[in-house]
CSV table of C-alpha atoms and ligand atoms in Angstrom, one decimal:
chain,number,residue,atom,x,y,z
A,1338,UNK,CA,-12.7,1.2,27.4
A,1339,UNK,CA,-15.9,2.3,29.3
A,1340,UNK,CA,-14.6,5.9,29.5
A,1341,UNK,CA,-14.1,5.7,25.7
A,1342,UNK,CA,-17.6,4.5,25.4
A,1343,UNK,CA,-18.9,7.6,27.2
A,1344,UNK,CA,-17.2,9.7,24.5
A,1345,UNK,CA,-17.9,7.8,21.3
A,1346,UNK,CA,-20.8,5.4,22.1
A,1347,UNK,CA,-21.4,2.1,20.3
A,1348,UNK,CA,-22.5,1.6,16.7
A,1349,UNK,CA,-22.3,-0.8,13.8
A,1350,UNK,CA,-20.0,1.6,12.0
A,1351,UNK,CA,-17.4,1.4,14.8
A,1352,UNK,CA,-14.5,-0.9,14.1
A,1353,UNK,CA,-11.8,-1.9,16.6
A,1354,UNK,CA,-8.5,-3.1,15.2
A,1355,UNK,CA,-6.5,-4.8,17.9
A,1356,UNK,CA,-3.6,-7.1,18.5
A,1357,UNK,CA,-6.0,-9.9,19.6
A,1358,UNK,CA,-5.2,-9.6,23.3
A,1359,UNK,CA,-7.9,-11.5,25.2
A,1360,UNK,CA,-8.6,-8.6,27.6
A,1361,UNK,CA,-9.4,-6.3,24.6
A,1362,UNK,CA,-11.6,-8.9,23.1
A,1363,UNK,CA,-13.5,-9.3,26.3
A,1364,UNK,CA,-14.0,-5.6,26.8
A,1365,UNK,CA,-15.2,-5.0,23.2
A,1366,UNK,CA,-17.7,-7.9,23.4
A,1367,UNK,CA,-19.0,-6.6,26.8
A,1368,UNK,CA,-19.1,-2.9,26.2
A,1369,UNK,CA,-19.5,-2.5,22.4
A,1370,UNK,CA,-21.9,-5.3,21.3
A,1371,UNK,CA,-22.8,-3.4,18.1
A,1372,UNK,CA,-19.2,-2.7,17.0
A,1373,UNK,CA,-17.0,-4.9,14.8
A,1374,UNK,CA,-13.6,-6.2,15.8
A,1375,UNK,CA,-10.7,-7.3,13.5
A,1376,UNK,CA,-7.0,-7.6,14.0
A,1377,UNK,CA,-4.1,-5.8,12.6
A,1378,UNK,CA,-2.6,-7.7,9.6
A,1379,UNK,CA,0.9,-6.4,10.5
A,1380,UNK,CA,0.5,-8.0,13.9
A,1381,UNK,CA,-0.5,-11.4,12.4
A,1382,UNK,CA,2.5,-11.2,10.1
A,1383,UNK,CA,4.8,-10.6,13.1
A,1384,UNK,CA,3.3,-13.7,14.8
A,1385,UNK,CA,3.9,-15.8,11.6
A,1386,UNK,CA,7.6,-14.6,11.6
A,1387,UNK,CA,8.0,-15.5,15.3
A,1388,UNK,CA,6.6,-18.9,14.6
A,1389,UNK,CA,9.2,-19.5,11.9
A,1390,UNK,CA,6.7,-20.1,9.0
A,1391,UNK,CA,8.6,-20.1,5.7
A,1392,UNK,CA,9.0,-16.9,3.6
A,1393,UNK,CA,6.7,-17.9,0.8
A,1394,UNK,CA,3.7,-18.6,3.1
A,1395,UNK,CA,4.3,-15.2,4.8
A,1396,UNK,CA,4.5,-13.6,1.3
A,1397,UNK,CA,1.2,-15.3,0.4
A,1398,UNK,CA,-0.4,-14.3,3.7
A,1399,UNK,CA,0.3,-10.6,3.0
A,1400,UNK,CA,-1.4,-10.9,-0.4
A,1401,UNK,CA,-4.4,-12.9,1.0
A,1402,UNK,CA,-4.8,-10.4,3.9
A,1403,UNK,CA,-4.9,-7.3,1.6
A,1404,UNK,CA,-6.8,-8.6,-1.4
A,1405,UNK,CA,-10.2,-7.1,-2.0
A,1406,UNK,CA,-11.8,-10.1,-3.7
A,1407,UNK,CA,-13.1,-13.2,-2.0
A,1408,UNK,CA,-12.3,-15.5,-5.0
A,1409,UNK,CA,-8.7,-14.2,-5.0
A,1410,UNK,CA,-8.5,-14.7,-1.2
A,1411,UNK,CA,-9.6,-18.3,-1.6
A,1412,UNK,CA,-7.1,-18.9,-4.4
A,1413,UNK,CA,-4.2,-17.6,-2.2
A,1414,UNK,CA,-5.3,-19.6,0.8
A,1415,UNK,CA,-5.2,-22.7,-1.4
A,1416,UNK,CA,-1.6,-21.8,-2.3
A,1417,UNK,CA,-0.7,-21.3,1.4
A,1418,UNK,CA,-2.2,-24.7,2.2
A,1419,UNK,CA,0.0,-26.3,-0.4
A,1420,UNK,CA,3.1,-24.4,0.8
A,1421,UNK,CA,2.6,-24.9,4.5
A,1422,UNK,CA,-0.4,-26.8,6.0
A,1423,UNK,CA,0.8,-25.7,9.5
A,1424,UNK,CA,0.6,-22.0,8.5
A,1425,UNK,CA,-2.9,-22.5,7.0
A,1426,UNK,CA,-4.1,-24.1,10.2
A,1427,UNK,CA,-2.7,-21.3,12.3
A,1428,UNK,CA,-4.4,-18.7,10.1
A,1429,UNK,CA,-7.6,-20.6,10.2
A,1430,UNK,CA,-7.5,-20.7,14.0
A,1431,UNK,CA,-7.1,-16.9,14.0
A,1432,UNK,CA,-10.4,-16.8,11.9
A,1433,UNK,CA,-10.1,-15.7,8.3
A,1434,UNK,CA,-12.6,-12.9,8.6
A,1435,UNK,CA,-10.7,-11.5,11.5
A,1436,UNK,CA,-7.6,-10.5,9.4
A,1437,UNK,CA,-8.7,-10.7,5.8
A,1438,UNK,CA,-9.9,-7.4,4.2
A,1439,UNK,CA,-12.1,-9.3,1.7
A,1440,UNK,CA,-14.0,-11.3,4.3
A,1441,UNK,CA,-14.2,-8.7,7.1
A,1442,UNK,CA,-17.7,-7.3,7.6
A,1443,UNK,CA,-17.3,-3.6,8.5
A,1444,UNK,CA,-15.3,-0.6,7.4
A,1445,UNK,CA,-11.6,-1.2,7.8
A,1446,UNK,CA,-10.6,1.5,5.3
A,1447,UNK,CA,-7.0,1.3,4.1
A,1448,UNK,CA,-5.0,3.3,6.5
A,1449,UNK,CA,-2.5,1.8,8.9
A,1450,UNK,CA,-3.7,3.0,12.3
A,1451,UNK,CA,-1.5,1.1,14.7
A,1452,UNK,CA,1.3,3.7,14.3
A,1453,UNK,CA,-0.5,5.9,16.9
A,1454,UNK,CA,-0.6,3.0,19.4
A,1455,UNK,CA,3.1,2.2,18.7
A,1456,UNK,CA,4.1,5.9,19.1
A,1457,UNK,CA,2.3,6.1,22.5
A,1458,UNK,CA,3.9,2.9,23.6
A,1459,UNK,CA,7.4,4.1,22.8
A,1460,UNK,CA,6.7,7.5,24.3
A,1461,UNK,CA,5.6,5.8,27.6
A,1462,UNK,CA,8.3,3.2,27.7
A,1463,UNK,CA,10.6,5.1,30.1
A,1464,UNK,CA,8.0,7.4,31.6
A,1465,UNK,CA,6.1,4.3,33.0
A,1466,UNK,CA,8.6,4.1,35.8
A,1467,UNK,CA,7.8,7.7,36.9
A,1468,UNK,CA,5.5,8.4,39.9
A,1469,UNK,CA,1.9,8.7,38.6
A,1470,UNK,CA,1.6,12.5,38.7
A,1471,UNK,CA,4.8,12.9,36.7
A,1472,UNK,CA,3.6,10.2,34.3
A,1473,UNK,CA,0.3,12.1,33.7
A,1474,UNK,CA,2.1,15.4,33.3
A,1475,UNK,CA,4.5,13.7,30.8
A,1476,UNK,CA,1.5,12.4,28.8
A,1477,UNK,CA,-0.2,15.8,28.9
A,1478,UNK,CA,2.9,17.7,27.8
A,1479,UNK,CA,3.6,15.3,24.9
A,1480,UNK,CA,-0.1,15.4,23.7
A,1481,UNK,CA,0.0,19.2,23.9
A,1482,UNK,CA,3.1,19.2,21.6
A,1483,UNK,CA,1.7,16.6,19.2
A,1484,UNK,CA,-1.7,18.3,18.9
A,1485,UNK,CA,0.0,21.6,18.2
A,1486,UNK,CA,2.2,20.2,15.5
A,1487,UNK,CA,-0.7,18.2,13.8
A,1488,UNK,CA,-3.1,21.1,14.1
A,1489,UNK,CA,-0.5,23.4,12.4
A,1490,UNK,CA,-0.1,20.9,9.5
A,1491,UNK,CA,-3.8,20.4,9.1
A,1492,UNK,CA,-4.6,24.1,9.2
A,1493,UNK,CA,-2.0,24.9,6.5
A,1494,UNK,CA,-3.5,22.2,4.2
A,1495,UNK,CA,-5.5,24.0,1.5
A,1496,UNK,CA,-6.8,21.0,-0.5
A,1497,UNK,CA,-10.2,19.4,0.0
A,1498,UNK,CA,-8.7,16.0,1.0
A,1499,UNK,CA,-5.8,15.7,3.4
A,1500,UNK,CA,-2.4,15.9,1.6
A,1501,UNK,CA,-1.8,12.2,1.6
A,1502,UNK,CA,-5.3,11.3,0.3
A,1503,UNK,CA,-5.2,14.0,-2.3
A,1504,UNK,CA,-2.0,12.4,-3.7
A,1505,UNK,CA,-3.6,9.0,-3.5
A,1506,UNK,CA,-6.7,10.2,-5.4
A,1507,UNK,CA,-4.4,11.9,-8.1
A,1508,UNK,CA,-2.6,8.6,-8.6
A,1509,UNK,CA,-5.8,6.6,-8.9
A,1510,UNK,CA,-7.2,9.2,-11.3
A,1511,UNK,CA,-4.2,8.9,-13.6
A,1512,UNK,CA,-4.5,5.1,-13.6
A,1513,UNK,CA,-8.1,5.5,-14.5
A,1514,UNK,CA,-7.4,7.7,-17.6
A,1515,UNK,CA,-5.8,4.6,-19.3
A,1516,UNK,CA,-9.1,2.6,-19.0
A,1517,UNK,CA,-12.0,2.5,-21.4
A,1518,UNK,CA,-15.4,3.2,-20.1
A,1519,UNK,CA,-19.0,3.5,-21.2
A,1520,UNK,CA,-22.2,4.1,-19.4
A,1521,UNK,CA,-24.8,1.3,-19.1
A,1522,UNK,CA,-27.5,3.3,-17.2
A,1523,UNK,CA,-27.6,6.6,-15.3
A,1524,UNK,CA,-25.8,5.0,-12.4
A,1525,UNK,CA,-24.0,2.0,-13.9
A,1526,UNK,CA,-20.7,2.4,-15.8
A,1527,UNK,CA,-18.7,-0.4,-17.4
A,1528,UNK,CA,-14.9,0.1,-17.2
A,1529,UNK,CA,-12.2,-2.0,-18.7
A,1530,UNK,CA,-11.8,-4.2,-21.7
A,1531,UNK,CA,-13.2,-7.7,-22.7
A,1532,UNK,CA,-12.5,-10.2,-19.9
A,1533,UNK,CA,-11.0,-7.5,-17.6
A,1534,UNK,CA,-14.2,-5.5,-17.0
A,1535,UNK,CA,-15.6,-4.0,-13.8
A,1536,UNK,CA,-19.0,-2.4,-13.2
A,1537,UNK,CA,-19.2,0.8,-11.1
A,1538,UNK,CA,-22.5,1.5,-9.5
A,1539,UNK,CA,-22.8,5.2,-8.5
A,1540,UNK,CA,-26.2,4.7,-6.8
A,1541,UNK,CA,-24.4,3.0,-3.8
A,1542,UNK,CA,-20.8,3.8,-4.6
A,1543,UNK,CA,-19.6,0.3,-5.3
A,1544,UNK,CA,-17.5,-1.4,-7.9
A,1545,UNK,CA,-17.2,-5.1,-8.7
A,1546,UNK,CA,-13.5,-4.8,-7.8
A,1547,UNK,CA,-14.6,-4.1,-4.2
A,1548,UNK,CA,-12.0,-1.4,-3.6
A,1549,UNK,CA,-14.4,1.5,-3.9
A,1550,UNK,CA,-16.8,0.3,-1.1
A,1551,UNK,CA,-14.1,-1.1,1.1
A,1552,UNK,CA,-11.8,1.9,1.1
A,1553,UNK,CA,-14.5,4.5,0.8
A,1554,UNK,CA,-12.3,6.1,-1.9
A,1555,UNK,CA,-13.0,5.7,-5.6
A,1556,UNK,CA,-10.9,3.0,-7.4
A,1557,UNK,CA,-9.4,3.6,-10.8
A,1558,UNK,CA,-12.7,2.3,-12.4
A,1559,UNK,CA,-14.8,4.7,-10.4
A,1560,UNK,CA,-12.6,7.7,-11.2
A,1561,UNK,CA,-12.8,6.8,-14.9
A,1562,UNK,CA,-16.6,6.4,-14.7
A,1563,UNK,CA,-17.0,9.6,-12.7
A,1564,UNK,CA,-15.0,11.6,-15.2
A,1565,UNK,CA,-17.1,10.2,-18.1
A,1566,UNK,CA,-20.4,11.3,-16.5
A,1567,UNK,CA,-19.0,14.6,-15.0
A,1568,UNK,CA,-19.3,13.6,-11.3
A,1569,UNK,CA,-17.1,15.2,-8.7
A,1570,UNK,CA,-14.4,12.8,-7.4
A,1571,UNK,CA,-14.5,14.4,-4.0
A,1572,UNK,CA,-18.2,13.5,-3.5
A,1573,UNK,CA,-17.1,9.9,-3.9
A,1574,UNK,CA,-14.6,10.0,-1.0
A,1575,UNK,CA,-15.4,9.4,2.7
A,1576,UNK,CA,-15.6,12.6,4.6
A,1577,UNK,CA,-13.0,11.1,7.0
A,1578,UNK,CA,-10.4,11.7,4.3
A,1579,UNK,CA,-11.1,15.5,4.1
A,1580,UNK,CA,-8.8,18.1,5.5
A,1581,UNK,CA,-11.8,19.5,7.4
A,1582,UNK,CA,-12.0,16.2,9.4
A,1583,UNK,CA,-8.2,16.2,9.8
A,1584,UNK,CA,-8.4,19.7,11.4
A,1585,UNK,CA,-11.4,18.6,13.5
A,1586,UNK,CA,-9.3,15.8,15.0
A,1587,UNK,CA,-6.9,18.3,16.5
A,1588,UNK,CA,-9.1,21.3,17.2
A,1589,UNK,CA,-9.1,20.9,21.0
A,1590,UNK,CA,-6.3,22.8,22.7
A,1591,UNK,CA,-4.5,21.0,25.5
A,1592,UNK,CA,-3.8,23.4,28.3
A,1593,UNK,CA,-1.1,23.3,31.0
A,1594,UNK,CA,-2.1,22.4,34.6
A,1595,UNK,CA,-2.2,25.8,36.4
A,1596,UNK,CA,-0.9,26.5,39.9
A,1597,UNK,CA,-2.6,24.4,42.6
A,1598,UNK,CA,-3.8,27.4,44.5
A,1599,UNK,CA,-5.9,28.4,41.5
A,1600,UNK,CA,-7.6,25.0,41.2
A,1601,UNK,CA,-11.4,24.8,41.5
A,1602,UNK,CA,-12.0,21.3,42.6
A,1603,UNK,CA,-15.7,20.2,42.8
A,1604,UNK,CA,-17.0,19.0,46.1
A,1605,UNK,CA,-17.6,15.4,44.9
A,1606,UNK,CA,-14.0,15.1,44.0
A,1607,UNK,CA,-12.8,16.6,47.3
A,1608,UNK,CA,-14.8,13.9,49.2
A,1609,UNK,CA,-13.5,11.0,47.1
A,1610,UNK,CA,-11.1,8.6,48.7
A,1611,UNK,CA,-8.5,7.9,46.1
A,1612,UNK,CA,-6.7,4.5,46.3
A,1613,UNK,CA,-3.6,3.6,44.3
A,1614,UNK,CA,-4.4,1.8,41.1
A,1615,UNK,CA,-4.8,-2.0,41.1
A,1616,UNK,CA,-1.6,-3.4,39.7
A,1617,UNK,CA,-0.1,-6.8,39.1
A,1618,UNK,CA,2.1,-7.8,42.1
A,1619,UNK,CA,5.6,-8.9,41.3
A,1620,UNK,CA,6.1,-12.6,42.4
A,1621,UNK,CA,7.1,-13.0,46.0
A,1622,UNK,CA,5.9,-9.5,47.1
A,1623,UNK,CA,3.1,-9.5,49.7
A,1624,UNK,CA,-0.2,-7.8,48.7
A,1625,UNK,CA,-0.7,-4.2,49.8
A,1626,UNK,CA,-2.3,-3.9,53.2
A,1627,UNK,CA,-5.1,-1.5,52.4
A,1628,UNK,CA,-5.4,-0.4,56.0
A,1629,UNK,CA,-1.9,1.1,55.8
A,1630,UNK,CA,-2.7,3.4,52.8
A,1631,UNK,CA,-3.6,7.0,53.3
A,1632,UNK,CA,-7.2,7.1,52.2
A,1633,UNK,CA,-7.9,10.5,53.7
A,1634,UNK,CA,-9.8,13.0,51.4
A,1635,UNK,CA,-7.7,15.6,49.6
A,1636,UNK,CA,-7.1,18.8,51.7
A,1637,UNK,CA,-9.5,21.6,51.0
B,169,ZN,ZN1,-13.1,-0.8,-9.2
C-alpha cells in the first residue's frame, strides 16, 4: 500500500473499495488519511448469504445498497427491519454509509471493479506455490498478455466514450426522449410530469434523482434537459469513461526480462542484503534461524 502511495498519492477524490479486511482498513487509515473507504456491496451480499439471512432480506439489501436516494434507502431499511431484525443489526454494525451508495461520501461511480481483484486471485491461485522468481515471472507474463489484449481493444475503439459507456449513454438518452422537459433558468431544467418531476442543475451537473452526480454520467433527466438546451452529452460525462482514458490505462508496454548478462544493476541494489519475505509460519514449524540464511550481496 505504501508503494501504491508513491505512485498515486493521497487525495479526497481517492476511493478504496475493499472486502473489509482489517489489515486493509488499517493501511488505508494510516497511509491515506484523505481518501475515502467503502466496501464492496457484492461482498456484503456474500456475507449475508453465508450467515443464512432469508431471501427477502437479501433482496431488500441489494435494493437498499444500490438506491441513489436517502429517503428510499431509509424506507427499504425499515422493510429489512420488519423482515429480519437480525439482518438489520448486522448491516447496521457494518455501518450503512460503508456499503450504501446513497449514504457514502465520495465517488463510487457505478462500475463493478472487484473483477480485477478476483481475476488476479484466480490467476495466482496455482502460481502461489511456485518459487518466488517463477511467481514474479508468471505475473509479468500474464500482465504483458492482458495489457496487450486490452490495449488492442482500446486502440480500435473509435467512439468518444469506451464501448460499454457509449452503449449506456445511448440507452439513457433513449429513456430520456420519453420525458417532458422545460427550462426554468439558464442552468435549471425541470424534467418529468406532475408528482414525478426532477430538477437538473447544469451549473454543477446534479439532478434531484442523485444519479447524475453519483455516477458522473448523465441520468435520463439530464440527457433530456441537455438535448432541450443543445448541450453536448459527452461534456456531462466523467473523463474516466472516455476511450482516451481507457487507452491511457494500458499505454505502458510490459517488456520481457532480458538475459542476466545484459542487466545493468545499480550499485545500491548490488549492495542490498535480500532476506526472504516475512511469511506466516505453519503451526508446529520452528521459526527461521536468520543466521542460517544466505544474506551475502548479489554477485557483481
Ligand atoms: Zn435525474
